XYZ file of C-alpha atoms in Angstrom:
384
model
C 0.000 0.000 0.000
C 2.981 2.297 0.035
C 4.033 4.177 -3.058
C 7.350 3.261 -4.639
C 7.922 6.706 -6.135
C 7.240 10.264 -5.141
C 5.597 12.889 -7.304
C 8.839 13.747 -9.031
C 9.280 10.182 -10.244
C 12.412 9.482 -8.159
C 12.586 6.599 -5.701
C 11.514 7.553 -2.188
C 14.429 7.959 0.305
C 12.719 5.619 2.789
C 12.501 2.822 0.237
C 16.114 3.386 -0.807
C 17.215 3.086 2.812
C 15.236 -0.129 3.283
C 16.695 -1.538 0.062
C 20.221 -0.710 1.251
C 19.643 -2.415 4.584
C 18.268 -5.525 2.909
C 20.866 -5.878 0.165
C 24.026 -4.646 1.893
C 23.695 -4.503 5.673
C 21.977 -7.917 5.918
C 24.642 -9.996 4.101
C 27.496 -8.146 5.858
C 26.136 -8.607 9.372
C 27.408 -12.230 9.820
C 30.903 -11.138 8.732
C 30.852 -8.242 11.192
C 29.875 -10.630 13.996
C 32.791 -12.911 13.158
C 35.183 -9.962 13.108
C 33.909 -8.810 16.508
C 34.454 -12.287 17.982
C 37.944 -12.413 16.467
C 38.877 -9.039 17.982
C 37.608 -10.116 21.394
C 39.602 -13.328 21.116
C 42.797 -11.542 19.995
C 42.802 -8.740 22.538
C 40.940 -10.348 25.408
C 41.920 -12.996 27.907
C 38.802 -15.147 27.607
C 40.604 -18.019 25.879
C 38.181 -20.479 24.218
C 35.049 -19.001 25.829
C 34.056 -16.940 22.764
C 34.773 -19.535 20.086
C 31.374 -21.363 20.227
C 29.727 -18.039 19.287
C 31.315 -18.334 15.832
C 28.419 -20.608 14.847
C 26.166 -17.537 14.973
C 27.809 -16.353 11.735
C 26.578 -19.095 9.357
C 23.277 -19.372 11.246
C 22.560 -15.673 10.709
C 23.817 -15.821 7.119
C 21.044 -18.313 6.313
C 18.463 -15.538 6.764
C 20.006 -13.149 4.223
C 22.410 -15.113 1.979
C 22.165 -17.978 -0.440
C 23.761 -21.399 0.191
C 27.066 -20.254 -1.319
C 27.197 -17.225 0.977
C 26.450 -19.416 4.000
C 29.327 -21.758 3.095
C 31.690 -18.787 2.696
C 30.727 -17.432 6.110
C 31.119 -20.925 7.606
C 34.589 -21.253 6.065
C 35.560 -17.839 7.446
C 34.280 -18.862 10.895
C 36.378 -22.077 10.753
C 39.507 -20.094 9.836
C 38.869 -17.641 12.681
C 38.250 -20.513 15.119
C 41.409 -22.399 14.131
C 43.491 -19.204 14.303
C 42.218 -18.221 17.734
C 42.573 -21.761 19.023
C 46.207 -21.890 17.937
C 46.911 -18.448 19.396
C 45.650 -19.286 22.880
C 47.263 -22.735 22.786
C 43.973 -24.594 23.210
C 44.047 -28.406 23.240
C 43.519 -29.954 19.819
C 40.429 -31.841 20.969
C 38.670 -28.627 22.009
C 39.513 -26.902 18.745
C 38.337 -29.945 16.801
C 35.036 -29.936 18.713
C 34.482 -26.262 17.915
C 35.269 -26.802 14.224
C 32.971 -29.835 14.054
C 30.151 -27.771 15.530
C 30.823 -25.036 12.947
C 30.665 -27.566 10.104
C 27.352 -28.954 11.381
C 25.812 -25.511 11.816
C 27.089 -24.394 8.402
C 25.600 -27.410 6.605
C 22.254 -27.016 8.390
C 22.218 -23.291 7.665
C 23.040 -23.893 3.998
C 20.087 -26.275 3.720
C 17.810 -23.748 5.443
C 19.015 -21.039 3.054
C 18.238 -23.230 0.035
C 14.727 -23.931 1.352
C 14.180 -20.233 2.046
C 15.203 -19.350 -1.499
C 12.792 -21.929 -2.879
C 9.920 -20.549 -0.765
C 10.710 -17.022 -1.936
C 10.545 -18.106 -5.568
C 7.214 -19.828 -4.966
C 5.914 -16.719 -3.190
C 7.011 -14.541 -6.110
C 5.090 -16.809 -8.481
C 2.010 -16.644 -6.259
C 2.207 -12.858 -6.161
C 2.424 -12.663 -9.940
C -0.651 -14.888 -10.198
C -2.459 -12.688 -7.654
C -1.573 -9.617 -9.691
C -2.971 -11.236 -12.836
C -6.102 -12.201 -10.881
C -6.485 -8.614 -9.766
C -6.526 -7.346 -13.338
C -9.039 -10.027 -14.315
C -11.273 -9.570 -11.268
C -10.989 -5.879 -10.396
C -10.454 -4.422 -13.821
C -8.963 -0.930 -13.986
C -11.670 1.707 -14.183
C -11.019 4.524 -16.678
C -11.201 8.124 -15.541
C -14.342 8.650 -17.638
C -17.170 6.135 -18.092
C -20.162 7.333 -20.058
C -21.229 10.724 -18.654
C -19.292 10.237 -15.396
C -15.867 11.125 -14.104
C -14.735 8.186 -11.943
C -12.062 7.456 -9.352
C -11.399 4.224 -7.432
C -9.087 3.326 -4.543
C -8.791 -0.210 -3.177
C -6.586 -1.590 -0.403
C -6.479 -5.225 0.699
C -5.878 -5.777 4.408
C -3.863 -8.996 3.989
C -0.118 -8.419 4.025
C 1.326 -8.222 0.489
C -2.120 -8.976 -0.982
C -3.445 -7.360 -4.148
C -7.048 -8.537 -3.864
C -9.441 -9.398 -1.067
C -13.129 -9.678 -0.236
C -14.252 -6.244 -1.428
C -15.464 -5.812 -4.990
C -16.404 -3.088 -7.425
C -17.261 -2.763 -11.108
C -18.572 -0.032 -13.379
C -19.785 -0.872 -16.874
C -21.571 0.985 -19.690
C -24.648 -0.890 -20.906
C -27.542 -0.307 -23.328
C -29.518 0.809 -20.260
C -26.981 3.358 -19.074
C -23.937 3.115 -16.845
C -24.287 0.570 -14.053
C -22.024 -0.077 -11.091
C -21.666 -2.230 -8.008
C -19.678 -1.956 -4.780
C -19.804 -4.882 -2.378
C -18.221 -6.615 0.577
C -17.957 -10.403 0.881
C -18.211 -11.939 4.321
C -14.837 -13.332 5.315
C -11.338 -12.995 3.897
C -8.794 -14.966 1.931
C -9.278 -17.146 -1.121
C -12.923 -18.114 -0.376
C -13.866 -14.413 -0.282
C -11.981 -13.798 -3.534
C -13.866 -16.667 -5.186
C -17.216 -15.239 -4.064
C -16.223 -11.763 -5.280
C -15.335 -13.228 -8.679
C -18.732 -14.945 -8.838
C -20.634 -11.739 -7.995
C -18.700 -9.631 -10.492
C -19.114 -12.192 -13.266
C -22.884 -12.365 -12.795
C -23.173 -8.588 -12.452
C -21.288 -7.826 -15.657
C -23.442 -10.281 -17.588
C -26.783 -9.289 -16.053
C -26.089 -5.540 -16.187
C -25.801 -5.772 -19.955
C -28.816 -8.073 -20.433
C -31.453 -6.910 -17.954
C -33.336 -3.639 -18.584
C -34.508 -3.502 -14.943
C -31.925 -2.890 -12.204
C -33.862 -5.051 -9.736
C -33.617 -7.916 -12.236
C -29.842 -7.541 -12.164
C -29.902 -7.905 -8.373
C -32.228 -10.918 -8.631
C -29.793 -12.708 -10.948
C -26.939 -12.160 -8.516
C -29.132 -13.413 -5.656
C -30.094 -16.610 -7.495
C -26.492 -17.350 -8.393
C -25.298 -16.854 -4.819
C -28.128 -18.971 -3.441
C -26.869 -21.878 -5.551
C -23.184 -21.458 -4.774
C -22.775 -20.024 -1.263
C -22.846 -21.745 2.098
C -25.565 -21.042 4.645
C -23.378 -18.599 6.596
C -21.975 -16.722 3.602
C -23.352 -13.513 2.153
C -22.416 -10.335 0.290
C -23.483 -6.802 1.134
C -23.693 -4.587 -1.936
C -25.031 -1.417 -3.510
C -26.027 -1.646 -7.174
C -26.598 1.623 -9.027
C -27.655 2.660 -12.498
C -28.016 5.817 -14.555
C -30.842 4.967 -16.964
C -31.557 8.505 -18.152
C -30.100 12.000 -17.701
C -30.699 13.484 -14.275
C -31.850 10.236 -12.657
C -29.922 7.741 -10.544
C -31.237 4.341 -9.427
C -29.979 2.573 -6.278
C -30.563 -0.886 -4.817
C -29.042 -1.361 -1.357
C -28.644 -4.947 -0.113
C -27.515 -4.579 3.492
C -24.573 -2.362 2.584
C -23.259 0.914 4.019
C -25.258 3.901 2.780
C -23.704 5.785 -0.158
C -22.870 9.454 0.289
C -24.493 11.916 -2.111
C -23.011 15.356 -2.697
C -25.365 17.840 -4.322
C -24.731 21.172 -5.947
C -24.838 22.861 -2.529
C -21.815 20.735 -1.494
C -23.744 19.172 1.385
C -22.916 15.493 2.092
C -26.017 13.345 2.605
C -26.137 9.626 3.412
C -28.616 7.860 1.124
C -30.445 5.544 3.521
C -32.499 2.712 1.982
C -36.252 3.323 1.974
C -36.784 -0.154 3.423
C -34.259 -2.617 4.905
C -33.108 -5.425 2.629
C -30.983 -8.479 3.462
C -27.501 -8.970 2.014
C -27.178 -10.942 -1.192
C -27.398 -14.665 -0.509
C -29.703 -14.361 2.519
C -33.033 -13.408 0.920
C -34.424 -16.921 1.374
C -34.104 -16.538 5.156
C -36.310 -13.419 5.320
C -39.490 -12.077 3.789
C -37.810 -8.821 2.745
C -36.819 -7.907 -0.794
C -34.637 -5.027 -1.984
C -36.353 -1.900 -3.254
C -35.437 0.496 -6.025
C -34.634 4.068 -5.030
C -34.716 6.818 -7.642
C -32.665 9.933 -6.902
C -32.122 13.146 -8.833
C -28.536 13.354 -10.047
C -27.802 16.634 -11.777
C -24.684 18.154 -13.271
C -22.030 18.629 -10.607
C -23.477 15.991 -8.267
C -21.201 13.271 -6.855
C -21.819 9.860 -5.287
C -19.334 8.017 -3.078
C -19.702 4.273 -2.557
C -17.454 2.472 -0.084
C -17.080 -0.657 2.019
C -17.083 -1.288 5.758
C -13.296 -1.285 5.891
C -13.405 2.506 5.473
C -15.933 3.492 8.142
C -14.831 0.781 10.604
C -11.140 1.726 10.494
C -9.982 2.721 13.996
C -7.062 4.762 15.249
C -5.031 4.114 18.401
C -7.817 5.576 20.537
C -10.320 3.166 18.926
C -12.067 6.032 17.151
C -13.688 5.282 13.792
C -12.616 7.149 10.695
C -15.126 10.008 10.079
C -15.822 9.481 6.389
C -18.528 12.148 6.066
C -16.216 14.796 7.516
C -13.337 13.503 5.409
C -15.366 13.723 2.211
C -16.572 17.204 3.079
C -12.988 18.258 3.867
C -11.394 16.940 0.678
C -14.244 17.414 -1.781
C -13.334 19.022 -5.102
C -14.285 18.777 -8.768
C -11.608 16.143 -9.463
C -12.754 12.695 -8.197
C -9.208 11.291 -8.313
C -7.916 14.042 -6.011
C -10.851 13.632 -3.632
C -10.541 9.851 -3.336
C -6.753 10.002 -3.125
C -6.870 12.481 -0.246
C -9.477 10.422 1.630
C -7.447 7.238 1.132
C -4.245 8.854 2.398
C -6.064 10.291 5.408
C -7.590 6.866 6.112
C -4.158 5.223 6.153
C -2.829 7.949 8.426
C -5.816 7.437 10.723
C -5.027 3.732 11.225
C -1.273 4.205 11.392
C -0.488 2.934 7.893
C -2.010 -0.546 8.055
C -5.679 -1.422 7.469
C -7.231 -4.349 9.326
C -9.974 -4.890 6.762
C -10.256 -4.528 3.007
C -11.309 -1.023 1.988
C -12.738 0.235 -1.304
C -13.767 3.731 -2.401
C -15.555 4.527 -5.667
C -16.552 8.090 -6.514
C -18.555 9.177 -9.549
C -19.191 12.757 -10.625
C -21.521 14.103 -13.284
C -19.657 17.034 -14.838
C -21.564 19.929 -16.269
C -22.049 19.736 -20.004
C -19.869 22.147 -21.930
C -21.984 24.963 -23.368
C -22.339 24.797 -27.104
C -20.931 27.803 -28.943
C -22.852 28.665 -32.082
C -20.655 28.784 -35.153
C -21.104 31.737 -37.533
C -22.557 30.771 -40.847
C -20.230 31.142 -43.828
C -20.774 34.105 -46.177
C -23.627 33.610 -48.566
C -25.352 31.052 -46.277
C -27.275 33.468 -44.033
C -31.033 33.520 -44.254
C -32.139 36.021 -46.845
C -28.682 36.368 -48.353
C -28.143 35.815 -52.000
C -24.992 34.185 -53.250
C -22.974 36.475 -55.403
């Protein structure tokens, strides 16, 4: 969730420092430990007391070096041990015991280093697959979709993850632009699978069904066939069927925030409660369709629970309404970016739940400028 580059395009100093520590300081640390032990042995009077600590060199090298580096550190430790043993006149049996221990530790550390390298390669492959899954599942949203300016920010809570249980999509259809923002119960791969199912059904139904409630019904039927009894998805499905009119269907999700021309932030509460997707069979409630005016300059922010349930050190929730009002401007990307950065600062840099923000804005139509008619084309004129 951190940015690799600053606004000028140069690598951030913090990341450069971390890279230096990982690539240089880490591999050199075992050698520095061996040198410290050698200096203590040369200028101190401890005799053979410090020599068993030489095994810390190859053991520590296994965490930062490859097998070849571990063997080099182990060889250096053996040379230091033999030299110090000869200098203090230690019995040959004691020196041999220390060297045997160094050989055993070096071989074990080399094996551990090889296994670590293999796990890192597997993890790199998994991350590349996750990145490909992200592009397939949460497709990049362009800055302009139909009549809307759009901005999206998504952060997965899992360490090093690219995707999680939150979902969003925005697609142009024959019935206007339609979008969905949702939150799958749970985390991990099962939640990702459910999110993929919801998005696949939504993209298909949004293009086929003229009625927005029919789109929601198709998602509900699909989830009823594929989800467990304790699984569900909260979601808001929206559509823009005609100019100036916005349709909303809220299925147990957090209320979207509507910003009108007066710049007042209003939470759009559902007219009647509706269960999350996948749980309709357990209740007698069905989702309802809300129709809202949506004029030029209006904005709508959809989000997931990970935003409003994010807590700081004092266990205070992030105030999204105040944050939106504070950072609101005519550029959705700037607004969402500022809210996202403030959210991360609020939680201390690490979210404990997936968080998604999707903001749409209906820009004012550019006024048409009448073009002057060419000479001889004006009404009543006669061509010469």
